[in-house]
Amino acid sequence: MKLGLSSYSLYSALKSGEIDILEAIEWVAEQGGEHIEIVPMGFSLDDNPDLTDAIRQKAENVGIEISNYAIGADFITSDEEQFEQEVERVFKQVDIANRLGVKLMRHDVAWRPIGETSIQQFEKDLPILTDACKRIADYAATYGITTSVENHGYFIQASDRVQALLHHVNKANFKTTLDTGNFLCVDENPIKAVKKNISDASMVHIKDFYYRPTKYNPGEGWFQTATGNYLRGSIVGHGDIDMYEVIKVIKQSNYDGYISIEFEGMENCKQASKISLDNVRRIWEQV
């Protein structure tokens, strides 16, 4: 297991200009992180080879790895031309991943509003998503890169839907980025979902949430799950997910890859990320 941080955890500091991505890499190393996951939010690597090279060099200089490159994508388009444009755009993102020197890359596959996320809609869209993921995995294979889909965005968030897509793509280099918190967004028990999907994980995100039932609206800062419950991102170990049991499942599965803290709460992002890193290290040793 190699523990590190997603750059998304520092998004508020990156967005405000408090730090840049190179300073973020150095900060992760100073906290004892073994790797950083690059998520181009608060900065962009599109048409920016100099920054891409600088990120790779900075990580090397401070002695940590770049674990994964994670981007958004949506293959549900209005016509075939737009679909092809989106596939080509993701091909270019694979080129960036290769320039970063990573062997893992996550791309999203589809976004639909909650009212359009039925299993019937998923089954209708599955052939389109399968085609896109197969083509991108084949392209990434030329670089030795494994691509992945995350349980993310309501539509492809449940563990069974992730498994269905993996089964249909059926590529050795197409797996899942397993996010321990995101299953709650579709009201799925995180412990059970992690048990189901950990064997297919190329990357693990450790995320925690505060949870409140539908009848108790906590107000600003919270968002609703697929069935109307309330969530707010938390420091790992401070939220309502049984993180000891989740991490125990991961450890006992013999998963030996990258584990990336993904903090998206309201607390100061640096302090929250540091506490999260410390908590996961301690819990991993205890379970």
Short mmCIF file of C-alpha atoms in Angstrom, two decimals:
data_model
loop_
_atom_site.label_atom_id
_atom_site.label_comp_id
_atom_site.label_asym_id
_atom_site.label_seq_id
_atom_site.Cartn_x
_atom_site.Cartn_y
_atom_site.Cartn_z
CA MET A 1 0.00 0.00 0.00
CA LYS A 2 1.23 3.47 -0.92
CA LEU A 3 -0.60 6.31 0.78
CA GLY A 4 -0.87 9.74 -0.78
CA LEU A 5 -3.18 12.57 -1.68
CA SER A 6 -5.35 13.60 -4.58
CA SER A 7 -4.54 17.14 -5.68
CA TYR A 8 -8.33 17.62 -5.62
CA SER A 9 -8.08 17.58 -1.82
CA LEU A 10 -6.21 20.90 -2.08
CA TYR A 11 -8.60 22.37 -4.66
CA SER A 12 -9.65 25.36 -2.57
CA ALA A 13 -6.02 26.40 -2.04
CA LEU A 14 -5.21 25.84 -5.72
CA LYS A 15 -8.28 27.77 -6.84
CA SER A 16 -7.56 30.73 -4.56
CA GLY A 17 -3.92 30.92 -5.65
CA GLU A 18 -2.64 30.20 -2.14
CA ILE A 19 -0.51 27.45 -3.70
CA ASP A 20 0.14 26.18 -7.19
CA ILE A 21 0.31 22.54 -8.22
CA LEU A 22 4.10 22.39 -7.88
CA GLU A 23 3.87 23.72 -4.33
CA ALA A 24 1.09 21.21 -3.68
CA ILE A 25 3.38 18.36 -4.68
CA GLU A 26 6.06 19.59 -2.29
CA TRP A 27 3.48 19.97 0.49
CA VAL A 28 2.30 16.37 0.04
CA ALA A 29 5.87 15.14 0.30
CA GLU A 30 6.37 17.18 3.49
CA GLN A 31 3.35 15.46 5.05
CA GLY A 32 4.88 12.06 4.37
CA GLY A 33 2.72 11.27 1.35
CA GLU A 34 4.21 8.63 -0.93
CA HIS A 35 2.39 9.80 -4.04
CA ILE A 36 0.14 12.47 -5.47
CA GLU A 37 -2.79 11.92 -7.78
CA ILE A 38 -3.12 14.64 -10.40
CA VAL A 39 -6.63 16.01 -10.94
CA PRO A 40 -6.54 19.07 -13.24
CA MET A 41 -8.84 21.31 -11.21
CA GLY A 42 -7.47 24.69 -10.21
CA PHE A 43 -5.00 24.32 -13.10
CA SER A 44 -5.01 22.85 -16.59
CA LEU A 45 -2.62 20.60 -18.47
CA ASP A 46 -4.40 20.97 -21.81
CA ASP A 47 -1.92 22.34 -24.35
CA ASN A 48 0.51 22.89 -21.48
CA PRO A 49 3.42 20.47 -21.91
CA ASP A 50 5.77 22.69 -19.90
CA LEU A 51 3.62 22.41 -16.78
CA THR A 52 3.11 18.68 -17.37
CA ASP A 53 6.89 18.21 -17.49
CA ALA A 54 7.37 20.44 -14.45
CA ILE A 55 4.91 18.35 -12.42
CA ARG A 56 6.74 15.15 -13.33
CA GLN A 57 10.10 16.69 -12.47
CA LYS A 58 8.87 18.20 -9.20
CA ALA A 59 7.54 14.86 -7.99
CA GLU A 60 10.86 13.24 -8.85
CA ASN A 61 12.78 15.99 -7.06
CA VAL A 62 10.81 15.68 -3.81
CA GLY A 63 10.85 11.88 -3.94
CA ILE A 64 7.19 10.98 -4.42
CA GLU A 65 5.37 9.21 -7.24
CA ILE A 66 2.60 10.47 -9.48
CA SER A 67 0.05 7.72 -9.05
CA ASN A 68 -2.91 8.50 -11.26
CA TYR A 69 -4.28 11.10 -13.65
CA ALA A 70 -8.02 11.67 -13.18
CA ILE A 71 -10.22 13.56 -15.63
CA GLY A 72 -13.88 14.07 -16.42
CA ALA A 73 -15.58 12.72 -19.54
CA ASP A 74 -19.13 12.24 -20.79
CA PHE A 75 -19.92 9.94 -23.70
CA ILE A 76 -23.66 10.61 -23.63
CA THR A 77 -23.83 13.12 -26.47
CA SER A 78 -26.47 14.49 -28.81
CA ASP A 79 -25.00 12.92 -31.94
CA GLU A 80 -22.23 10.68 -33.25
CA GLU A 81 -19.98 13.58 -34.21
CA GLN A 82 -19.92 14.89 -30.64
CA PHE A 83 -19.32 11.36 -29.37
CA GLU A 84 -16.26 11.02 -31.62
CA GLN A 85 -15.01 14.42 -30.50
CA GLU A 86 -15.26 13.37 -26.86
CA VAL A 87 -13.40 10.11 -27.50
CA GLU A 88 -10.67 12.03 -29.33
CA ARG A 89 -10.45 14.53 -26.47
CA VAL A 90 -9.89 11.70 -24.00
CA PHE A 91 -7.23 10.21 -26.29
CA LYS A 92 -5.35 13.50 -25.89
CA GLN A 93 -5.75 13.23 -22.13
CA VAL A 94 -4.17 9.77 -22.30
CA ASP A 95 -1.23 11.44 -24.07
CA ILE A 96 -0.95 13.83 -21.12
CA ALA A 97 -1.05 10.92 -18.68
CA ASN A 98 1.80 9.31 -20.55
CA ARG A 99 3.80 12.54 -20.47
CA LEU A 100 3.25 12.68 -16.70
CA GLY A 101 4.74 9.20 -16.49
CA VAL A 102 1.71 7.56 -14.88
CA LYS A 103 0.47 4.06 -15.58
CA LEU A 104 -3.02 4.68 -14.20
CA MET A 105 -5.71 7.03 -15.51
CA ARG A 106 -9.31 7.53 -14.49
CA HIS A 107 -11.86 8.97 -16.87
CA ASP A 108 -15.54 9.43 -16.15
CA VAL A 109 -17.98 8.01 -18.66
CA ALA A 110 -21.41 9.62 -18.24
CA TRP A 111 -23.44 12.18 -16.35
CA ARG A 112 -27.21 12.25 -16.08
CA PRO A 113 -29.47 14.17 -13.68
CA ILE A 114 -30.93 12.12 -10.84
CA GLY A 115 -34.30 11.90 -12.61
CA GLU A 116 -32.67 10.14 -15.58
CA THR A 117 -30.59 7.53 -13.78
CA SER A 118 -32.91 4.53 -13.92
CA ILE A 119 -31.59 1.03 -14.56
CA GLN A 120 -33.50 1.08 -17.84
CA GLN A 121 -31.61 4.19 -18.94
CA PHE A 122 -28.33 2.63 -17.85
CA GLU A 123 -29.00 -0.50 -19.91
CA LYS A 124 -29.88 1.65 -22.91
CA ASP A 125 -26.64 3.66 -22.60
CA LEU A 126 -24.37 0.74 -21.74
CA PRO A 127 -23.40 -0.17 -25.36
CA ILE A 128 -22.29 3.42 -26.04
CA LEU A 129 -20.26 3.61 -22.84
CA THR A 130 -18.73 0.20 -23.51
CA ASP A 131 -17.61 1.24 -26.99
CA ALA A 132 -15.94 4.41 -25.71
CA CYS A 133 -14.18 2.66 -22.83
CA LYS A 134 -12.91 -0.15 -25.07
CA ARG A 135 -11.43 2.29 -27.55
CA ILE A 136 -9.77 4.39 -24.87
CA ALA A 137 -8.40 1.33 -23.07
CA ASP A 138 -6.94 0.07 -26.35
CA TYR A 139 -5.33 3.45 -27.00
CA ALA A 140 -3.96 3.61 -23.44
CA ALA A 141 -2.56 0.09 -23.78
CA THR A 142 -0.07 1.36 -26.35
CA TYR A 143 1.50 3.32 -23.47
CA GLY A 144 1.11 0.54 -20.91
CA ILE A 145 -1.57 2.58 -19.11
CA THR A 146 -4.54 1.06 -17.27
CA THR A 147 -7.69 3.15 -17.51
CA SER A 148 -10.52 3.07 -15.00
CA VAL A 149 -14.04 4.21 -14.24
CA GLU A 150 -14.90 5.65 -10.84
CA ASN A 151 -18.13 5.08 -8.93
CA HIS A 152 -19.03 8.69 -9.52
CA GLY A 153 -21.86 10.99 -10.54
CA TYR A 154 -25.11 9.15 -9.58
CA PHE A 155 -25.49 7.39 -12.95
CA ILE A 156 -22.44 5.07 -12.73
CA GLN A 157 -22.10 5.18 -8.96
CA ALA A 158 -23.57 1.92 -7.71
CA SER A 159 -21.20 -1.04 -7.42
CA ASP A 160 -23.32 -3.26 -9.71
CA ARG A 161 -23.27 -0.68 -12.51
CA VAL A 162 -19.50 -0.35 -12.27
CA GLN A 163 -19.19 -4.13 -12.46
CA ALA A 164 -21.55 -4.29 -15.44
CA LEU A 165 -19.44 -1.78 -17.36
CA LEU A 166 -16.21 -3.61 -16.48
CA HIS A 167 -17.76 -6.90 -17.63
CA HIS A 168 -18.90 -5.49 -20.96
CA VAL A 169 -15.61 -3.72 -21.71
CA ASN A 170 -13.71 -6.87 -20.70
CA LYS A 171 -10.21 -5.42 -21.05
CA ALA A 172 -7.31 -6.35 -18.77
CA ASN A 173 -6.31 -2.69 -18.62
CA PHE A 174 -9.77 -1.32 -17.77
CA LYS A 175 -10.61 -1.40 -14.05
CA THR A 176 -12.22 0.79 -11.43
CA THR A 177 -11.05 3.66 -9.29
CA LEU A 178 -12.84 2.65 -6.11
CA ASP A 179 -14.05 5.59 -4.01
CA THR A 180 -15.04 4.47 -0.51
CA GLY A 181 -17.39 7.41 0.07
CA ASN A 182 -19.15 7.83 -3.25
CA PHE A 183 -21.33 4.74 -2.85
CA LEU A 184 -23.27 6.69 -0.22
CA CYS A 185 -24.35 9.17 -2.92
CA VAL A 186 -26.63 6.44 -4.28
CA ASP A 187 -27.47 5.21 -0.77
CA GLU A 188 -25.36 2.05 -1.02
CA ASN A 189 -23.63 0.68 2.07
CA PRO A 190 -19.92 1.53 1.61
CA ILE A 191 -18.63 -1.57 3.39
CA LYS A 192 -20.67 -3.95 1.25
CA ALA A 193 -19.86 -2.04 -1.94
CA VAL A 194 -16.13 -1.98 -1.25
CA LYS A 195 -16.23 -5.75 -0.64
CA LYS A 196 -17.89 -6.23 -4.03
CA ASN A 197 -15.54 -4.04 -6.07
CA ILE A 198 -12.13 -4.08 -4.39
CA SER A 199 -10.89 -7.00 -6.49
CA ASP A 200 -11.40 -4.88 -9.63
CA ALA A 201 -9.70 -1.75 -8.28
CA SER A 202 -6.64 -0.24 -9.95
CA MET A 203 -6.80 2.76 -7.60
CA VAL A 204 -8.50 3.47 -4.27
CA HIS A 205 -9.85 6.80 -3.03
CA ILE A 206 -10.44 7.08 0.70
CA LYS A 207 -13.27 9.55 1.27
CA ASP A 208 -15.52 10.12 4.26
CA PHE A 209 -18.90 11.84 4.62
CA TYR A 210 -21.15 13.21 7.31
CA TYR A 211 -24.63 11.71 6.85
CA ARG A 212 -28.09 12.94 7.82
CA PRO A 213 -31.44 11.34 6.94
CA THR A 214 -33.94 13.01 4.62
CA LYS A 215 -36.12 14.45 7.40
CA TYR A 216 -33.24 16.48 8.88
CA ASN A 217 -32.12 19.17 6.42
CA PRO A 218 -28.81 20.45 7.82
CA GLY A 219 -28.76 23.53 5.58
CA GLU A 220 -25.90 25.11 3.66
CA GLY A 221 -22.91 22.96 2.68
CA TRP A 222 -24.78 19.69 2.26
CA PHE A 223 -25.99 17.90 -0.86
CA GLN A 224 -28.57 15.17 -1.34
CA THR A 225 -28.18 11.54 -2.26
CA ALA A 226 -30.21 9.83 -4.97
CA THR A 227 -33.04 9.24 -2.49
CA GLY A 228 -32.83 12.55 -0.68
CA ASN A 229 -30.56 11.91 2.29
CA TYR A 230 -27.92 14.55 3.09
CA LEU A 231 -24.12 14.32 2.80
CA ARG A 232 -21.21 16.63 3.49
CA GLY A 233 -17.57 15.79 2.87
CA SER A 234 -15.54 15.26 6.03
CA ILE A 235 -12.02 14.70 7.25
CA VAL A 236 -11.36 10.96 6.93
CA GLY A 237 -12.20 9.38 10.26
CA HIS A 238 -14.42 12.25 11.39
CA GLY A 239 -17.45 11.31 9.31
CA ASP A 240 -20.18 8.70 9.61
CA ILE A 241 -18.66 5.97 7.42
CA ASP A 242 -17.21 3.09 9.44
CA MET A 243 -13.72 3.81 8.19
CA TYR A 244 -12.12 1.13 10.35
CA GLU A 245 -14.24 -1.54 8.70
CA VAL A 246 -13.79 -0.10 5.19
CA ILE A 247 -10.01 0.01 5.55
CA LYS A 248 -10.02 -3.46 7.07
CA VAL A 249 -11.81 -4.77 3.96
CA ILE A 250 -9.23 -3.11 1.70
CA LYS A 251 -6.29 -4.41 3.73
CA GLN A 252 -7.62 -7.97 3.99
CA SER A 253 -8.26 -8.05 0.22
CA ASN A 254 -4.47 -7.87 -0.24
CA TYR A 255 -4.87 -4.71 -2.32
CA ASP A 256 -1.32 -3.40 -2.59
CA GLY A 257 -1.68 -0.37 -4.83
CA TYR A 258 -2.07 3.36 -4.37
CA ILE A 259 -4.48 4.73 -1.79
CA SER A 260 -5.34 8.36 -2.30
CA ILE A 261 -7.01 10.62 0.26
CA GLU A 262 -9.79 12.63 -1.37
CA PHE A 263 -11.05 15.40 0.89
CA GLU A 264 -13.93 17.60 -0.26
CA GLY A 265 -15.25 19.10 2.95
CA MET A 266 -15.66 22.63 4.30
CA GLU A 267 -12.68 22.61 6.64
CA ASN A 268 -9.31 24.14 5.75
CA CYS A 269 -8.06 21.83 3.01
CA LYS A 270 -4.46 21.61 4.19
CA GLN A 271 -5.31 20.85 7.80
CA ALA A 272 -8.06 18.44 6.76
CA SER A 273 -5.77 16.61 4.32
CA LYS A 274 -3.00 16.26 6.89
CA ILE A 275 -5.36 14.89 9.54
CA SER A 276 -6.86 12.52 6.98
CA LEU A 277 -3.45 11.19 5.99
CA ASP A 278 -2.50 10.67 9.63
CA ASN A 279 -5.81 8.95 10.40
CA VAL A 280 -5.60 6.52 7.48
CA ARG A 281 -2.01 5.59 8.39
CA ARG A 282 -3.06 4.91 11.98
CA ILE A 283 -6.22 3.01 11.09
CA TRP A 284 -4.34 0.88 8.53
CA GLU A 285 -1.90 -0.20 11.23
CA GLN A 286 -4.67 -0.90 13.73
CA VAL A 287 -7.04 -3.00 11.66
#
